[in-house]
């Protein structure tokens, strides 16, 4: 698959869902990929990328930014509070806000820095023990809490359980977002971004379908 193929499939899925093509942002997930592959996607003109670890992002993106303008970087993995300041410097969006302690840290940093990345609340739609994210039943209260701290919550994010039909999780996330008046939906990966778009995704996070299989991670 190439970047162009994925863009074409996104356009097709938008059309099928009667949504405008620019309703969906493609986040190219570059975690663990060799720099040469990332470089070639940058050469093709793509600027929106996702990383799941602060440390890894810090090791490669400052250098890419010296060469390529307007890079829009999204943190899609868990964030420890002691890495939040570094995340502020590196990322334009954070998709993994999932607990009050982290929300408070982000609110304090936003005060100090005078700006804040776009924020998505991660919802653990499958209620999986090992997975990050706030429980679906606690999400409404958490959205309210974040808003009371003036955090710019753009939407919700989920990673469905691997062995379940993702559409059910996408539909649940869309429902929770709607009742909270949130328009952003970060959902859909290489294997299921078309069904995510059918259910309202505004941000799809596609890694291996663009870059090829990851060696690990
Ligand atoms: C790795 C990752 C992706 C991309 O996965 P692919 O299956 O390679 O498209 C998307 N979202 C998150 C949170 C990830 O960690």
PDB file of C-alpha atoms in Angstrom, residues 19-215:
ATOM      1  CA  UNK A  19     -19.314  12.958   4.155  1.00  0.00           C
ATOM      2  CA  UNK A  20     -16.973  15.569   2.631  1.00  0.00           C
ATOM      3  CA  UNK A  21     -13.482  14.265   1.864  1.00  0.00           C
ATOM      4  CA  UNK A  22     -11.813  16.791   4.151  1.00  0.00           C
ATOM      5  CA  UNK A  23     -13.895  15.578   7.113  1.00  0.00           C
ATOM      6  CA  UNK A  24     -11.230  12.976   7.888  1.00  0.00           C
ATOM      7  CA  UNK A  25      -7.589  13.627   8.804  1.00  0.00           C
ATOM      8  CA  UNK A  26      -5.101  10.894   8.055  1.00  0.00           C
ATOM      9  CA  UNK A  27      -2.596  10.442  10.872  1.00  0.00           C
ATOM     10  CA  UNK A  28       0.329   8.418   9.492  1.00  0.00           C
ATOM     11  CA  UNK A  29       1.517   6.347  12.457  1.00  0.00           C
ATOM     12  CA  UNK A  30       5.302   6.264  12.183  1.00  0.00           C
ATOM     13  CA  UNK A  31       6.196   4.534  15.463  1.00  0.00           C
ATOM     14  CA  UNK A  32       9.049   2.058  15.139  1.00  0.00           C
ATOM     15  CA  UNK A  33       9.372   2.656  11.376  1.00  0.00           C
ATOM     16  CA  UNK A  34      12.825   3.256   9.909  1.00  0.00           C
ATOM     17  CA  UNK A  35      13.531   6.954   9.343  1.00  0.00           C
ATOM     18  CA  UNK A  36      13.991   6.362   5.610  1.00  0.00           C
ATOM     19  CA  UNK A  37      10.346   5.268   5.275  1.00  0.00           C
ATOM     20  CA  UNK A  38       9.119   8.246   7.272  1.00  0.00           C
ATOM     21  CA  UNK A  39      11.304  10.526   5.183  1.00  0.00           C
ATOM     22  CA  UNK A  40       9.777   9.265   1.946  1.00  0.00           C
ATOM     23  CA  UNK A  41       6.241   9.898   3.201  1.00  0.00           C
ATOM     24  CA  UNK A  42       7.355  13.428   4.147  1.00  0.00           C
ATOM     25  CA  UNK A  43       8.838  13.796   0.645  1.00  0.00           C
ATOM     26  CA  UNK A  44       5.418  12.901  -0.768  1.00  0.00           C
ATOM     27  CA  UNK A  45       4.079  15.950   1.053  1.00  0.00           C
ATOM     28  CA  UNK A  46       2.308  14.362   4.009  1.00  0.00           C
ATOM     29  CA  UNK A  47       2.662  16.327   7.261  1.00  0.00           C
ATOM     30  CA  UNK A  48       0.385  14.669   9.839  1.00  0.00           C
ATOM     31  CA  UNK A  49       2.005  11.894  11.874  1.00  0.00           C
ATOM     32  CA  UNK A  50       1.348   9.876  15.011  1.00  0.00           C
ATOM     33  CA  UNK A  51       3.735   8.446  17.586  1.00  0.00           C
ATOM     34  CA  UNK A  52       2.875   6.416  20.656  1.00  0.00           C
ATOM     35  CA  UNK A  53       5.914   7.186  22.790  1.00  0.00           C
ATOM     36  CA  UNK A  54       7.213  10.590  23.856  1.00  0.00           C
ATOM     37  CA  UNK A  55      10.803   9.360  24.038  1.00  0.00           C
ATOM     38  CA  UNK A  56      10.795   7.892  20.562  1.00  0.00           C
ATOM     39  CA  UNK A  57       9.208  11.030  19.099  1.00  0.00           C
ATOM     40  CA  UNK A  58      11.820  13.219  20.813  1.00  0.00           C
ATOM     41  CA  UNK A  59      14.526  11.142  19.147  1.00  0.00           C
ATOM     42  CA  UNK A  60      13.421  11.725  15.574  1.00  0.00           C
ATOM     43  CA  UNK A  61      10.975  14.590  15.034  1.00  0.00           C
ATOM     44  CA  UNK A  62      13.097  17.638  15.972  1.00  0.00           C
ATOM     45  CA  UNK A  63      15.456  16.652  13.169  1.00  0.00           C
ATOM     46  CA  UNK A  64      12.671  16.099  10.610  1.00  0.00           C
ATOM     47  CA  UNK A  65      11.310  19.508  11.608  1.00  0.00           C
ATOM     48  CA  UNK A  66      14.569  21.143  10.552  1.00  0.00           C
ATOM     49  CA  UNK A  67      13.912  19.930   7.004  1.00  0.00           C
ATOM     50  CA  UNK A  68      10.116  19.895   6.713  1.00  0.00           C
ATOM     51  CA  UNK A  69       7.783  22.740   7.683  1.00  0.00           C
ATOM     52  CA  UNK A  70       4.365  22.489   9.312  1.00  0.00           C
ATOM     53  CA  UNK A  71       4.654  19.007  10.733  1.00  0.00           C
ATOM     54  CA  UNK A  72       1.552  18.165  12.753  1.00  0.00           C
ATOM     55  CA  UNK A  73       2.436  15.558  15.364  1.00  0.00           C
ATOM     56  CA  UNK A  74      -0.108  13.533  17.356  1.00  0.00           C
ATOM     57  CA  UNK A  75       0.619  11.579  20.525  1.00  0.00           C
ATOM     58  CA  UNK A  76      -1.553   8.448  20.349  1.00  0.00           C
ATOM     59  CA  UNK A  77      -0.007   6.396  23.173  1.00  0.00           C
ATOM     60  CA  UNK A  78      -0.245   6.622  26.960  1.00  0.00           C
ATOM     61  CA  UNK A  79       1.215   9.699  28.631  1.00  0.00           C
ATOM     62  CA  UNK A  80       2.868   9.698  32.052  1.00  0.00           C
ATOM     63  CA  UNK A  81       2.479  12.953  33.938  1.00  0.00           C
ATOM     64  CA  UNK A  82       6.248  13.355  34.258  1.00  0.00           C
ATOM     65  CA  UNK A  83       6.503  13.387  30.446  1.00  0.00           C
ATOM     66  CA  UNK A  84       3.669  15.871  29.936  1.00  0.00           C
ATOM     67  CA  UNK A  85       5.944  18.909  29.626  1.00  0.00           C
ATOM     68  CA  UNK A  86       8.005  17.208  26.956  1.00  0.00           C
ATOM     69  CA  UNK A  87       4.807  16.172  25.185  1.00  0.00           C
ATOM     70  CA  UNK A  88       3.729  19.834  25.120  1.00  0.00           C
ATOM     71  CA  UNK A  89       6.916  20.727  23.267  1.00  0.00           C
ATOM     72  CA  UNK A  90       6.641  17.955  20.704  1.00  0.00           C
ATOM     73  CA  UNK A  91       2.976  17.372  19.961  1.00  0.00           C
ATOM     74  CA  UNK A  92       0.174  19.475  18.487  1.00  0.00           C
ATOM     75  CA  UNK A  93      -2.429  16.935  19.639  1.00  0.00           C
ATOM     76  CA  UNK A  94      -2.680  14.440  22.497  1.00  0.00           C
ATOM     77  CA  UNK A  95      -5.151  11.562  22.027  1.00  0.00           C
ATOM     78  CA  UNK A  96      -4.599   9.821  25.361  1.00  0.00           C
ATOM     79  CA  UNK A  97      -6.054  12.035  28.085  1.00  0.00           C
ATOM     80  CA  UNK A  98      -7.571   9.384  30.328  1.00  0.00           C
ATOM     81  CA  UNK A  99      -7.442  10.337  33.997  1.00  0.00           C
ATOM     82  CA  UNK A 100      -7.957  13.347  36.283  1.00  0.00           C
ATOM     83  CA  UNK A 101      -4.329  13.499  37.405  1.00  0.00           C
ATOM     84  CA  UNK A 102      -3.130  13.845  33.810  1.00  0.00           C
ATOM     85  CA  UNK A 103      -5.868  16.375  33.004  1.00  0.00           C
ATOM     86  CA  UNK A 104      -4.777  18.507  35.975  1.00  0.00           C
ATOM     87  CA  UNK A 105      -1.133  18.362  34.910  1.00  0.00           C
ATOM     88  CA  UNK A 106      -2.065  19.405  31.375  1.00  0.00           C
ATOM     89  CA  UNK A 107      -4.224  22.255  32.713  1.00  0.00           C
ATOM     90  CA  UNK A 108      -1.324  23.540  34.819  1.00  0.00           C
ATOM     91  CA  UNK A 109       1.104  23.339  31.884  1.00  0.00           C
ATOM     92  CA  UNK A 110      -1.387  25.133  29.629  1.00  0.00           C
ATOM     93  CA  UNK A 111      -1.512  27.973  32.174  1.00  0.00           C
ATOM     94  CA  UNK A 112       2.275  28.158  32.344  1.00  0.00           C
ATOM     95  CA  UNK A 113       2.935  27.873  28.625  1.00  0.00           C
ATOM     96  CA  UNK A 114       0.013  29.948  27.396  1.00  0.00           C
ATOM     97  CA  UNK A 115      -1.013  27.300  24.860  1.00  0.00           C
ATOM     98  CA  UNK A 116      -2.333  23.764  24.852  1.00  0.00           C
ATOM     99  CA  UNK A 117      -2.315  20.925  22.311  1.00  0.00           C
ATOM    100  CA  UNK A 118      -5.641  19.704  20.913  1.00  0.00           C
ATOM    101  CA  UNK A 119      -6.922  17.063  23.292  1.00  0.00           C
ATOM    102  CA  UNK A 120      -8.810  13.802  22.885  1.00  0.00           C
ATOM    103  CA  UNK A 121     -10.075  11.712  25.784  1.00  0.00           C
ATOM    104  CA  UNK A 122      -9.216   8.034  25.407  1.00  0.00           C
ATOM    105  CA  UNK A 123     -12.137   5.764  26.232  1.00  0.00           C
ATOM    106  CA  UNK A 124     -11.573   2.099  27.085  1.00  0.00           C
ATOM    107  CA  UNK A 125     -14.652   0.987  25.144  1.00  0.00           C
ATOM    108  CA  UNK A 126     -13.882  -2.699  25.639  1.00  0.00           C
ATOM    109  CA  UNK A 127     -13.340  -2.287  29.400  1.00  0.00           C
ATOM    110  CA  UNK A 128     -10.056  -4.149  29.008  1.00  0.00           C
ATOM    111  CA  UNK A 129      -8.036  -4.517  32.183  1.00  0.00           C
ATOM    112  CA  UNK A 130      -4.639  -3.916  30.544  1.00  0.00           C
ATOM    113  CA  UNK A 131      -5.726  -1.063  28.290  1.00  0.00           C
ATOM    114  CA  UNK A 132      -5.490   2.654  28.985  1.00  0.00           C
ATOM    115  CA  UNK A 133      -8.567   4.855  28.774  1.00  0.00           C
ATOM    116  CA  UNK A 134     -11.397   6.001  30.957  1.00  0.00           C
ATOM    117  CA  UNK A 135     -14.363   3.652  31.450  1.00  0.00           C
ATOM    118  CA  UNK A 136     -17.364   4.423  29.216  1.00  0.00           C
ATOM    119  CA  UNK A 137     -19.594   4.953  32.258  1.00  0.00           C
ATOM    120  CA  UNK A 138     -17.172   7.524  33.696  1.00  0.00           C
ATOM    121  CA  UNK A 139     -16.607   9.442  30.495  1.00  0.00           C
ATOM    122  CA  UNK A 140     -19.407  12.022  30.782  1.00  0.00           C
ATOM    123  CA  UNK A 141     -18.213  13.100  34.233  1.00  0.00           C
ATOM    124  CA  UNK A 142     -14.616  13.232  33.053  1.00  0.00           C
ATOM    125  CA  UNK A 143     -15.520  15.414  30.054  1.00  0.00           C
ATOM    126  CA  UNK A 144     -17.276  17.792  32.451  1.00  0.00           C
ATOM    127  CA  UNK A 145     -14.265  17.806  34.765  1.00  0.00           C
ATOM    128  CA  UNK A 146     -11.887  18.581  31.882  1.00  0.00           C
ATOM    129  CA  UNK A 147     -14.139  21.392  30.698  1.00  0.00           C
ATOM    130  CA  UNK A 148     -14.212  22.880  34.175  1.00  0.00           C
ATOM    131  CA  UNK A 149     -10.416  23.127  33.876  1.00  0.00           C
ATOM    132  CA  UNK A 150     -10.810  24.933  30.525  1.00  0.00           C
ATOM    133  CA  UNK A 151      -9.095  22.124  28.651  1.00  0.00           C
ATOM    134  CA  UNK A 152      -9.694  22.242  24.879  1.00  0.00           C
ATOM    135  CA  UNK A 153     -11.274  18.803  24.495  1.00  0.00           C
ATOM    136  CA  UNK A 154     -11.752  18.179  20.799  1.00  0.00           C
ATOM    137  CA  UNK A 155     -13.128  14.679  20.950  1.00  0.00           C
ATOM    138  CA  UNK A 156     -12.785  11.051  21.979  1.00  0.00           C
ATOM    139  CA  UNK A 157     -10.407   8.274  20.998  1.00  0.00           C
ATOM    140  CA  UNK A 158     -10.621   4.470  21.251  1.00  0.00           C
ATOM    141  CA  UNK A 159      -8.650   1.351  20.422  1.00  0.00           C
ATOM    142  CA  UNK A 160     -11.114  -1.561  20.107  1.00  0.00           C
ATOM    143  CA  UNK A 161     -10.182  -4.973  21.520  1.00  0.00           C
ATOM    144  CA  UNK A 162      -8.347  -7.036  18.887  1.00  0.00           C
ATOM    145  CA  UNK A 163     -10.797  -9.926  18.933  1.00  0.00           C
ATOM    146  CA  UNK A 164     -14.043  -7.977  18.709  1.00  0.00           C
ATOM    147  CA  UNK A 165     -15.995  -6.353  15.900  1.00  0.00           C
ATOM    148  CA  UNK A 166     -14.571  -2.809  15.859  1.00  0.00           C
ATOM    149  CA  UNK A 167     -17.785  -1.227  14.543  1.00  0.00           C
ATOM    150  CA  UNK A 168     -19.559  -1.786  17.848  1.00  0.00           C
ATOM    151  CA  UNK A 169     -16.797   0.164  19.601  1.00  0.00           C
ATOM    152  CA  UNK A 170     -16.789   2.929  16.999  1.00  0.00           C
ATOM    153  CA  UNK A 171     -20.559   3.291  17.347  1.00  0.00           C
ATOM    154  CA  UNK A 172     -20.291   3.424  21.145  1.00  0.00           C
ATOM    155  CA  UNK A 173     -17.571   6.082  20.982  1.00  0.00           C
ATOM    156  CA  UNK A 174     -19.645   8.149  18.545  1.00  0.00           C
ATOM    157  CA  UNK A 175     -22.649   7.922  20.834  1.00  0.00           C
ATOM    158  CA  UNK A 176     -20.705   9.061  23.919  1.00  0.00           C
ATOM    159  CA  UNK A 177     -19.161  11.927  21.926  1.00  0.00           C
ATOM    160  CA  UNK A 178     -22.504  13.068  20.620  1.00  0.00           C
ATOM    161  CA  UNK A 179     -24.213  13.215  23.980  1.00  0.00           C
ATOM    162  CA  UNK A 180     -21.281  15.305  25.247  1.00  0.00           C
ATOM    163  CA  UNK A 181     -21.340  17.699  22.309  1.00  0.00           C
ATOM    164  CA  UNK A 182     -17.921  16.604  21.048  1.00  0.00           C
ATOM    165  CA  UNK A 183     -17.254  16.491  17.309  1.00  0.00           C
ATOM    166  CA  UNK A 184     -13.823  14.843  17.134  1.00  0.00           C
ATOM    167  CA  UNK A 185     -13.580  11.051  16.811  1.00  0.00           C
ATOM    168  CA  UNK A 186     -10.118   9.494  16.720  1.00  0.00           C
ATOM    169  CA  UNK A 187     -10.818   5.914  15.647  1.00  0.00           C
ATOM    170  CA  UNK A 188      -9.850   3.449  12.955  1.00  0.00           C
ATOM    171  CA  UNK A 189      -6.474   1.888  12.152  1.00  0.00           C
ATOM    172  CA  UNK A 190      -5.012   0.000   9.153  1.00  0.00           C
ATOM    173  CA  UNK A 191      -7.481  -2.876   9.318  1.00  0.00           C
ATOM    174  CA  UNK A 192     -10.677  -0.968  10.016  1.00  0.00           C
ATOM    175  CA  UNK A 193     -10.422   2.726   9.087  1.00  0.00           C
ATOM    176  CA  UNK A 194     -13.154   2.462   6.462  1.00  0.00           C
ATOM    177  CA  UNK A 195     -15.741   1.244   8.941  1.00  0.00           C
ATOM    178  CA  UNK A 196     -14.571   3.944  11.375  1.00  0.00           C
ATOM    179  CA  UNK A 197     -15.206   6.570   8.681  1.00  0.00           C
ATOM    180  CA  UNK A 198     -18.677   5.119   8.069  1.00  0.00           C
ATOM    181  CA  UNK A 199     -19.364   5.684  11.782  1.00  0.00           C
ATOM    182  CA  UNK A 200     -18.055   9.252  11.882  1.00  0.00           C
ATOM    183  CA  UNK A 201     -14.278   9.123  12.445  1.00  0.00           C
ATOM    184  CA  UNK A 202     -12.629  12.525  12.032  1.00  0.00           C
ATOM    185  CA  UNK A 203      -9.091  11.228  12.626  1.00  0.00           C
ATOM    186  CA  UNK A 204      -7.905   7.813  11.440  1.00  0.00           C
ATOM    187  CA  UNK A 205      -4.586   6.477  12.711  1.00  0.00           C
ATOM    188  CA  UNK A 206      -2.995   4.346  10.004  1.00  0.00           C
ATOM    189  CA  UNK A 207       0.466   2.831  10.416  1.00  0.00           C
ATOM    190  CA  UNK A 208       1.358  -0.472   8.791  1.00  0.00           C
ATOM    191  CA  UNK A 209      -0.905   0.002   5.754  1.00  0.00           C
ATOM    192  CA  UNK A 210       1.191   3.047   4.793  1.00  0.00           C
ATOM    193  CA  UNK A 211       4.662   2.142   5.991  1.00  0.00           C
ATOM    194  CA  UNK A 212       4.627  -1.653   5.906  1.00  0.00           C
ATOM    195  CA  UNK A 213       4.746  -4.047   8.828  1.00  0.00           C
ATOM    196  CA  UNK A 214       6.568  -2.892  11.936  1.00  0.00           C
ATOM    197  CA  UNK A 215       9.628  -4.905  12.933  1.00  0.00           C
TER     198      UNK A 215
END
